[in-house]
Amino acid sequence: MQATVEPHASPDQEPTASDHSRSSSFVRFINVQKSYDGETLVVKDFNLDIQKGEFVTLLGPSGSGKTTCLMMMAGFETPTHGRILLKDQPITDLPPHKRGIGMVFQNYALFPHMTVAENLAFPLDVRRTGKAETKEKVQKALDMVRLGEFGDRRPGQLSGGQQQRVALARALVFEPELVLMDEPLGALDKNLREEMQFEIKRIHDRLGVTMIYVTHDQSEALTMSDRIAVFSDGVVQQLASPRDLYERPENAFVAGFIGENNRLAGEVLSIDGDVCRVRIDSGEEIEAMAVAVTQPGERTTLSIRPERIALGAGAGSLDNVFEATVDEVIYLGDHLRAHVSAFGGQQFSIKTPNNEDVGTLRPGQTLSIGWSRQNCRALDGQTPTH
Amino acid sequence: MTLPSDTPEGLTTADGRPLKASLEHAVRRHRLRALMLVLPLVAFLIVAFILPIGSMLWRSIDNPEVSQGLPLTSRAIADWDGQELPGEPVYAALYKDLETGYADRSIGRVASRLNYQYSGMRSTLMGSARKLGRLEGPPWKAAMISLDRDWGEHDLWRMIQREARPWTLSYYLSAIDMQYAPNGDIVEKPGYLQLHVKLFVRTLWMSMLITALCLVLAYPVAYLLATLPAGKGNLLMILVLLPFWTSLLVRTTTWIAILQQQGVLNDILVSLHVIGNDERLQMIYNKTGTIVAMTHILLPFMILPLYSVMKTIPVGYMRAARSLGAGPVTAFRRVYFPQTVAGIGAGSILVFILSIGYYITPALVGGESGRFITNLIAYHMQTSLNWGLAAAIASILLFVVIICYLVYNRLIGVDKVKLG
């Protein structure tokens, strides 16, 4: 069933400019464009609808425009064109401090001259919250990030992970409905990052606050998000759930950016509903899902995930079966990675569970490889830049 | 096989030498080489900085004239109780001293030194020395008093006893407009002679004013420098540094051209009919001139430390404050400003210390009302030739600077002073 979903068919796809009737969204970017120098667009026609309580990640390589979008949402950058709505109110002309949006910065931005508790009390102070209430809320927020005992410390006395948790608590303590996060875990080491991903997700689930999260780390995006917008060159390449993004990438960029894939360039021979036949450049014909191709004769890139390629005996019954030579076998404990070549030199990377069948793989060995057409997606013919 | 072994005397190296001695030997050459490199600087500092300051401090209390010029008298009067006039031995010693002093012409120095303290002393001493030949013999006490009746004055002897000591506080007293009364008490100088305290106070408050003006002018400039993109920032930095590359005299005299009564600024004001041609403003050769010119000259010393602190404050702090709900003013006041306090302190201490010791600019554009205490030091060095007093005033200035430095170090920390 995975392969039968039409692209652009999910209910929460990008709205168009004329799509104003549907106004239930919490946050809307409508045709937003941004240029710094008047010559190039950093963000080109950005559209995004975010529902209340959603966790949406803007994912992309650096320079793709994702942080600019976040800064426009926060009010630190002005859109060159287009509108941004928060709860159906345009906020483009609202200064940052009147937007009531919590924000977590990449370098934490904890005020070094204040204690942790004073940092947390800051947003409450400027809102003229009473002393007792402030104290209570600060303590509650510190307890939430499990730093209840650290109120009197200075940020400089905390570890990176603790500082990050304080920054998170500070962005949440004034109970904003929307929280923006700009690569908040970028400075942490791997273990801490994973722990914090879990922590942020837990807080998101508990408070039901809407979060927009910017990262260039795909595994972070896949772990945490309800939906991910993949950015490249100022354009959203695909907006979908993590699962759809990985299993049903709509173009070659997304397929290449999210996870690994094997790519085969070719030309469409025929299209029959969802299925198409493609002749790859070395002459072989392959059956694939017609994702981003519309007519025979088009150039296309076939994308196959390494773990969806079967080896040896398992390949026999599949839609596409070819002969390949093993170049290299890398032992990774729970799985093996094999680099094989087929079609006269085309490299394939294959990931396979470590079971008895593959224990005998040797470089130089010839064997069959195969995959079903559901796992082979015919995408746009552009050479991916990633 | 020899390894460092653990003997009762401590670790030794492979060949049995104590490890500590061996380490000392190995490190000594490096230390010596490093020392050689700084030696020229150390020598220069000693000759050009430490010795002059030491000499100045010494000179401010040094009092050799009387004890050298009247050695016998000085010794004889040391244990006088000060009740009755000194006895015969003191007068005999005085006779001898005057005789020797007149013969080798050293009496003049003593005479002018004592004249600072006791007017008329010059003629008393010189006259007595000249007329010594008329005396026939002891008793010298009556003889001396007969030569000059001042030798029978109680206060005069008290003053000689005081000044016969090899060191004195009288320069310091003079520097703060005090003096020894004839009877030895410390009293204020008569009003028409009071000059130093007024100048000290003026120097301090004008330096504070200049520091405050520099701060007000430098803060926005430093902020711009720290936040502008590199290209424009460099251009602005060159503009800030330009005064550094221009002669101090040129900068000061430029202000004369601008501010004098027939100067550029007055011309503009007259041509704009803000003031009439006959009411041109006096903006130079007074306090205004000193303040304007010195603020301009010292401005870079405020901008640079501020800039070096502001450069380290990421833009994220202000953004974080704004996103947390603080308006621009609140965000600045509560988040940005407190983080620049170190820079404000560093810049202020630099400008203030430079300012209280400034000489050329107040001398050129200060006129009478814009003079600093430094101008008085120069006066005593060059005109009145009272080096002891000049040294005492300079030493007081040095103490003020040291106190400022200590207060600053306690409050903010000297390691925070950076220029870029």
Coordinates of C-alpha atoms in Angstrom, one line a residue, chain B:
Chain B
M1 CA 69.2 -0.9 32.4
T2 CA 68.8 2.3 34.4
L3 CA 65.4 3.7 35.2
P4 CA 64.7 6.7 37.4
S5 CA 65.0 5.1 40.8
D6 CA 63.4 6.0 44.1
T7 CA 66.2 6.7 46.5
P8 CA 65.7 8.1 50.0
E9 CA 66.8 11.5 48.6
G10 CA 64.1 11.4 46.0
L11 CA 64.0 10.5 42.3
T12 CA 67.2 10.3 40.4
T13 CA 67.8 10.1 36.6
A14 CA 69.3 7.2 34.8
D15 CA 72.9 8.3 35.6
G16 CA 72.2 8.8 39.3
R17 CA 71.8 12.5 39.5
P18 CA 68.9 13.8 41.5
L19 CA 65.9 14.4 39.3
K20 CA 65.3 17.9 40.6
A21 CA 68.9 19.1 39.9
S22 CA 68.8 17.6 36.5
L23 CA 65.5 19.3 35.7
E24 CA 66.8 22.5 37.1
H25 CA 69.8 22.2 34.8
A26 CA 67.7 21.4 31.8
V27 CA 65.4 24.3 32.3
R28 CA 68.0 26.8 33.2
R29 CA 69.3 27.3 29.7
H30 CA 65.8 28.0 28.5
R31 CA 65.2 30.4 31.3
L32 CA 68.5 32.2 30.6
R33 CA 67.7 32.5 27.0
A34 CA 64.3 33.9 27.7
L35 CA 65.8 36.3 30.2
M36 CA 68.3 37.5 27.6
L37 CA 65.5 38.4 25.2
V38 CA 63.7 40.6 27.8
L39 CA 66.9 42.0 29.2
P40 CA 66.9 45.1 26.9
L41 CA 63.4 45.9 27.9
V42 CA 64.1 45.4 31.5
A43 CA 67.1 47.7 31.3
F44 CA 65.1 50.3 29.4
L45 CA 62.3 50.1 32.0
I46 CA 64.8 50.5 34.8
V47 CA 66.6 53.5 33.3
A48 CA 63.6 55.2 31.8
F49 CA 60.8 54.4 34.2
I50 CA 61.7 53.0 37.6
L51 CA 64.8 55.2 38.3
P52 CA 63.1 58.5 37.4
I53 CA 60.0 57.6 39.5
G54 CA 62.2 56.5 42.4
S55 CA 64.2 59.7 42.0
M56 CA 61.0 61.8 41.9
L57 CA 59.7 60.1 45.1
W58 CA 63.1 60.6 46.8
R59 CA 63.3 64.2 45.7
S60 CA 59.8 65.0 47.1
I61 CA 61.1 64.3 50.6
D62 CA 64.8 64.8 50.2
N63 CA 66.2 67.8 52.1
P64 CA 70.0 67.9 51.8
E65 CA 70.6 71.7 51.7
V66 CA 70.6 72.6 55.4
S67 CA 72.2 69.4 56.7
Q68 CA 75.0 69.8 54.1
G69 CA 75.3 73.5 54.0
L70 CA 75.2 74.0 57.8
P71 CA 76.6 70.6 58.9
L72 CA 77.9 71.6 62.4
T73 CA 74.8 73.6 63.2
S74 CA 72.5 70.8 62.1
R75 CA 74.3 68.4 64.4
A76 CA 74.4 70.8 67.3
I77 CA 70.7 71.7 67.1
A78 CA 69.4 68.2 66.7
D79 CA 68.8 67.6 70.4
W80 CA 67.7 71.2 71.3
D81 CA 64.5 70.9 73.4
G82 CA 63.0 74.0 71.8
Q83 CA 62.2 75.8 75.1
E84 CA 64.9 78.4 75.5
L85 CA 67.1 79.8 72.7
P86 CA 69.8 77.4 71.8
G87 CA 73.0 77.5 73.8
E88 CA 76.5 78.7 73.0
P89 CA 77.6 75.5 71.2
V90 CA 74.9 76.0 68.5
Y91 CA 76.0 79.6 67.8
A92 CA 79.6 78.5 67.7
A93 CA 78.7 75.8 65.2
L94 CA 76.7 78.4 63.2
Y95 CA 79.8 80.7 63.1
K96 CA 82.0 77.9 61.8
D97 CA 79.4 76.9 59.2
L98 CA 78.9 80.4 58.0
E99 CA 82.7 80.9 57.8
T100 CA 83.2 77.8 55.7
G101 CA 80.1 78.3 53.7
Y102 CA 81.0 81.9 52.8
A103 CA 84.5 80.8 51.9
D104 CA 83.4 78.1 49.5
R105 CA 80.2 80.0 48.4
S106 CA 77.9 77.2 49.3
I107 CA 75.9 79.4 51.7
G108 CA 73.7 80.7 48.9
R109 CA 71.9 77.3 48.4
V110 CA 71.1 77.1 52.1
A111 CA 69.9 80.7 52.1
S112 CA 67.4 80.2 49.3
R113 CA 66.3 76.8 50.7
L114 CA 65.5 78.4 54.1
N115 CA 64.0 81.4 52.4
Y116 CA 61.1 79.1 51.1
Q117 CA 60.1 78.5 54.8
Y118 CA 61.0 81.7 56.5
S119 CA 61.0 84.9 54.5
G120 CA 64.0 87.1 55.1
M121 CA 66.2 84.2 55.8
R122 CA 68.2 84.8 52.7
S123 CA 69.3 88.3 53.8
T124 CA 69.8 87.1 57.4
L125 CA 72.1 84.3 56.4
M126 CA 74.0 86.1 53.6
G127 CA 74.3 89.3 55.6
S128 CA 75.7 87.5 58.6
A129 CA 78.1 85.5 56.6
R130 CA 79.4 88.7 54.9
K131 CA 79.8 90.5 58.2
L132 CA 81.5 87.6 60.1
G133 CA 84.9 89.4 59.9
R134 CA 83.7 92.1 62.3
L135 CA 83.2 89.6 65.1
E136 CA 86.0 89.5 67.6
G137 CA 85.5 86.2 69.3
P138 CA 83.3 84.2 71.6
P139 CA 80.8 84.2 73.1
W140 CA 79.3 83.6 69.7
K141 CA 75.7 83.7 70.9
A142 CA 75.6 87.4 71.7
A143 CA 77.9 88.2 68.8
M144 CA 75.6 86.5 66.2
I145 CA 72.5 88.2 67.7
S146 CA 74.4 91.5 67.4
L147 CA 75.1 90.9 63.7
D148 CA 71.4 90.2 63.0
R149 CA 68.6 90.3 65.6
D150 CA 66.8 87.5 63.8
W151 CA 69.4 85.0 65.3
G152 CA 67.7 85.7 68.6
E153 CA 64.3 84.6 67.2
H154 CA 62.9 81.4 68.7
D155 CA 60.9 80.5 65.6
L156 CA 63.9 80.9 63.3
W157 CA 65.8 78.3 65.3
R158 CA 62.8 76.0 65.4
M159 CA 62.6 76.2 61.6
I160 CA 66.3 75.5 61.3
Q161 CA 66.0 72.5 63.5
R162 CA 63.1 71.2 61.4
E163 CA 64.9 71.8 58.1
A164 CA 68.2 70.4 59.3
R165 CA 66.8 66.9 59.1
P166 CA 67.8 65.1 55.9
W167 CA 64.2 64.7 54.9
T168 CA 61.1 66.9 55.1
L169 CA 57.4 66.9 54.6
S170 CA 57.4 70.5 53.8
Y171 CA 57.1 69.9 50.0
Y172 CA 54.1 67.8 50.5
L173 CA 52.5 70.3 52.8
S174 CA 53.2 72.9 50.2
A175 CA 51.6 70.8 47.6
I176 CA 48.4 70.7 49.5
D177 CA 48.5 74.4 50.4
M178 CA 49.7 73.8 54.0
Q179 CA 52.8 75.0 55.7
Y180 CA 54.6 74.9 59.0
A181 CA 53.6 77.7 61.3
P182 CA 56.6 79.5 62.9
N183 CA 56.0 77.5 66.0
G184 CA 56.0 74.2 64.1
D185 CA 52.3 73.6 63.8
I186 CA 50.9 72.6 60.4
V187 CA 48.5 75.3 59.2
E188 CA 46.9 76.3 56.0
K189 CA 48.7 78.8 53.8
P190 CA 47.2 82.2 53.6
G191 CA 44.4 82.3 51.0
Y192 CA 46.2 84.3 48.3
L193 CA 48.9 81.6 48.3
Q194 CA 46.5 78.7 48.0
L195 CA 46.7 77.3 44.5
H196 CA 47.4 73.6 44.5
V197 CA 44.3 72.1 46.0
K198 CA 42.1 74.2 43.7
L199 CA 44.1 72.8 40.7
F200 CA 44.0 69.3 42.0
V201 CA 40.2 69.5 42.4
R202 CA 39.8 71.1 39.0
T203 CA 42.0 68.4 37.4
L204 CA 40.0 65.6 39.0
W205 CA 36.5 66.9 38.2
M206 CA 37.5 68.0 34.6
S207 CA 39.0 64.5 34.1
M208 CA 35.7 63.0 35.3
L209 CA 33.8 65.2 33.0
I210 CA 36.0 64.3 30.1
T211 CA 35.7 60.6 30.9
A212 CA 31.9 60.9 31.0
L213 CA 31.8 62.8 27.7
C214 CA 34.1 60.2 26.1
L215 CA 31.8 57.4 27.4
V216 CA 28.7 59.0 26.0
L217 CA 30.3 59.6 22.6
A218 CA 32.2 56.3 22.4
Y219 CA 29.5 53.9 23.4
P220 CA 27.4 54.2 20.2
V221 CA 30.5 54.3 18.0
A222 CA 31.9 51.1 19.6
Y223 CA 28.5 49.5 19.2
L224 CA 28.5 50.3 15.5
L225 CA 32.1 49.1 15.2
A226 CA 31.1 45.8 16.8
T227 CA 28.0 45.2 14.8
L228 CA 28.8 46.6 11.3
P229 CA 29.7 44.1 8.7
A230 CA 33.5 43.7 8.3
G231 CA 33.9 46.1 5.3
K232 CA 32.2 49.1 6.8
G233 CA 33.5 48.2 10.2
N234 CA 37.1 48.4 9.0
L235 CA 36.4 51.8 7.4
L236 CA 35.0 53.1 10.7
M237 CA 37.9 51.6 12.6
I238 CA 40.3 53.6 10.4
L239 CA 38.4 56.8 11.2
V240 CA 38.6 56.0 14.9
L241 CA 42.3 55.3 14.6
L242 CA 43.1 58.2 12.4
P243 CA 43.7 60.6 15.4
F244 CA 46.3 58.1 16.7
W245 CA 48.3 58.6 13.5
T246 CA 48.1 62.3 13.7
S247 CA 50.4 64.4 15.9
L248 CA 49.0 65.4 19.2
L249 CA 50.1 69.0 18.5
V250 CA 48.3 69.1 15.2
R251 CA 45.1 67.8 16.8
T252 CA 45.3 70.3 19.6
T253 CA 46.1 73.3 17.4
T254 CA 43.3 72.3 15.0
W255 CA 41.0 72.9 17.8
I256 CA 42.4 76.4 18.2
A257 CA 41.6 77.1 14.6
I258 CA 38.1 75.8 15.0
L259 CA 37.2 77.3 18.4
Q260 CA 39.0 80.6 18.6
Q261 CA 37.0 83.8 18.4
Q262 CA 37.8 84.4 14.8
G263 CA 37.7 80.7 14.2
V264 CA 35.6 78.4 12.1
L265 CA 32.8 77.7 14.6
N266 CA 32.3 81.3 15.6
D267 CA 32.3 82.3 11.9
I268 CA 29.6 79.7 11.2
L269 CA 27.5 80.8 14.1
V270 CA 27.8 84.4 13.1
S271 CA 27.0 83.7 9.5
L272 CA 23.9 81.7 10.6
H273 CA 22.9 84.8 12.8
V274 CA 22.9 82.6 15.9
I275 CA 25.1 85.2 17.6
G276 CA 26.1 88.7 16.5
N277 CA 29.5 89.5 15.2
D278 CA 30.3 91.4 18.4
E279 CA 29.3 88.6 20.7
R280 CA 31.6 85.9 19.4
L281 CA 32.0 83.1 22.0
Q282 CA 35.1 82.5 24.0
M283 CA 35.5 78.7 23.5
I284 CA 39.3 78.3 23.7
Y285 CA 41.9 79.2 26.3
N286 CA 39.5 78.3 29.0
K287 CA 37.8 75.2 30.5
T288 CA 35.7 74.6 27.3
G289 CA 38.8 74.5 25.2
T290 CA 40.5 71.9 27.4
I291 CA 37.4 69.8 27.7
V292 CA 36.6 69.8 24.0
A293 CA 40.2 69.1 22.8
M294 CA 40.9 66.4 25.4
T295 CA 37.6 64.6 24.9
H296 CA 38.5 64.4 21.2
I297 CA 42.1 63.3 21.8
L298 CA 41.2 60.6 24.4
L299 CA 38.1 59.3 22.6
P300 CA 39.9 56.3 21.0
F301 CA 41.0 55.1 24.4
M302 CA 37.4 54.8 25.3
I303 CA 36.2 53.3 22.0
L304 CA 38.8 50.6 21.8
P305 CA 38.2 48.8 25.2
L306 CA 34.4 49.2 24.7
Y307 CA 34.7 47.7 21.2
S308 CA 36.8 44.8 22.3
V309 CA 34.1 43.9 24.9
M310 CA 31.2 44.5 22.6
K311 CA 32.7 42.4 19.9
T312 CA 32.5 39.4 22.2
I313 CA 28.7 39.8 22.8
P314 CA 26.9 37.7 20.3
V315 CA 23.9 39.2 18.6
G316 CA 22.0 36.2 20.0
Y317 CA 21.7 37.8 23.5
M318 CA 19.7 40.7 22.2
R319 CA 17.6 38.5 20.0
A320 CA 16.9 36.1 22.9
A321 CA 15.9 39.1 25.1
R322 CA 13.6 40.3 22.4
S323 CA 12.0 36.9 21.8
L324 CA 11.4 36.6 25.5
G325 CA 9.3 39.7 25.4
A326 CA 11.6 42.6 26.2
G327 CA 11.3 45.7 24.1
P328 CA 14.4 47.2 22.5
V329 CA 15.1 49.5 25.5
T330 CA 14.5 46.9 28.1
A331 CA 16.6 44.4 26.2
F332 CA 19.4 46.9 26.0
R333 CA 19.2 48.0 29.6
R334 CA 18.9 44.5 31.2
V335 CA 20.9 42.3 28.8
Y336 CA 23.3 44.3 26.6
F337 CA 24.4 47.1 28.9
P338 CA 25.4 44.9 31.9
Q339 CA 27.6 42.9 29.7
T340 CA 29.5 46.0 28.6
V341 CA 30.3 47.2 32.1
A342 CA 33.8 45.7 31.9
G343 CA 34.5 47.7 28.8
I344 CA 33.0 50.8 30.4
G345 CA 35.3 50.3 33.4
A346 CA 38.3 49.7 31.3
G347 CA 37.8 52.7 29.0
S348 CA 36.9 55.0 31.9
I349 CA 40.0 54.1 33.9
L350 CA 42.2 54.5 30.9
V351 CA 40.8 57.9 29.9
F352 CA 40.7 59.1 33.5
I353 CA 44.2 58.2 34.3
L354 CA 45.5 59.6 31.0
S355 CA 43.5 62.7 31.5
I356 CA 44.7 63.7 35.0
G357 CA 48.2 63.5 33.8
Y358 CA 47.7 65.4 30.5
Y359 CA 49.9 68.3 30.0
I360 CA 50.3 69.6 26.4
T361 CA 46.6 70.1 25.5
P362 CA 45.7 72.0 28.7
A363 CA 48.8 74.1 28.3
L364 CA 48.0 75.0 24.7
V365 CA 44.3 75.5 24.8
G366 CA 43.5 75.7 28.5
G367 CA 44.3 79.3 29.2
E368 CA 44.2 80.3 32.9
S369 CA 40.9 78.6 33.8
G370 CA 41.6 75.4 31.9
R371 CA 45.0 74.6 33.4
F372 CA 45.7 71.3 35.0
I373 CA 47.9 70.4 38.0
T374 CA 50.4 69.1 35.5
N375 CA 50.9 72.6 34.2
L376 CA 51.9 73.6 37.7
I377 CA 54.4 70.8 37.9
A378 CA 55.9 72.1 34.7
Y379 CA 56.0 75.6 36.2
H380 CA 57.8 74.4 39.3
M381 CA 60.2 72.4 37.2
Q382 CA 61.0 75.1 34.7
T383 CA 60.3 78.5 36.1
S384 CA 60.4 78.5 39.9
L385 CA 62.9 75.7 39.9
N386 CA 61.4 74.2 43.1
W387 CA 61.9 70.6 42.0
G388 CA 61.1 69.3 45.5
L389 CA 57.6 70.8 45.2
A390 CA 57.2 69.6 41.7
A391 CA 58.2 66.1 42.8
A392 CA 55.7 66.2 45.7
I393 CA 52.8 67.3 43.4
A394 CA 53.7 64.6 40.9
S395 CA 53.9 62.0 43.6
I396 CA 50.5 62.9 44.9
L397 CA 49.2 62.5 41.3
L398 CA 50.9 59.1 41.2
F399 CA 49.2 58.1 44.4
V400 CA 45.8 59.1 43.0
V401 CA 46.5 57.0 39.9
I402 CA 47.5 54.0 42.0
I403 CA 44.4 54.3 44.1
C404 CA 42.2 54.5 40.9
Y405 CA 44.0 51.4 39.6
L406 CA 43.4 49.5 42.9
V407 CA 39.8 50.4 43.1
Y408 CA 39.3 49.4 39.5
N409 CA 41.1 46.2 40.0
R410 CA 38.9 45.4 42.9
L411 CA 35.7 46.3 41.2
I412 CA 36.3 44.9 37.7
G413 CA 39.7 43.4 37.3
V414 CA 42.7 44.8 35.4
D415 CA 42.8 41.7 33.1
K416 CA 39.6 43.1 31.5
V417 CA 41.5 46.0 29.9
K418 CA 41.9 45.2 26.2
L419 CA 42.4 47.5 23.3
G420 CA 41.2 45.4 20.5

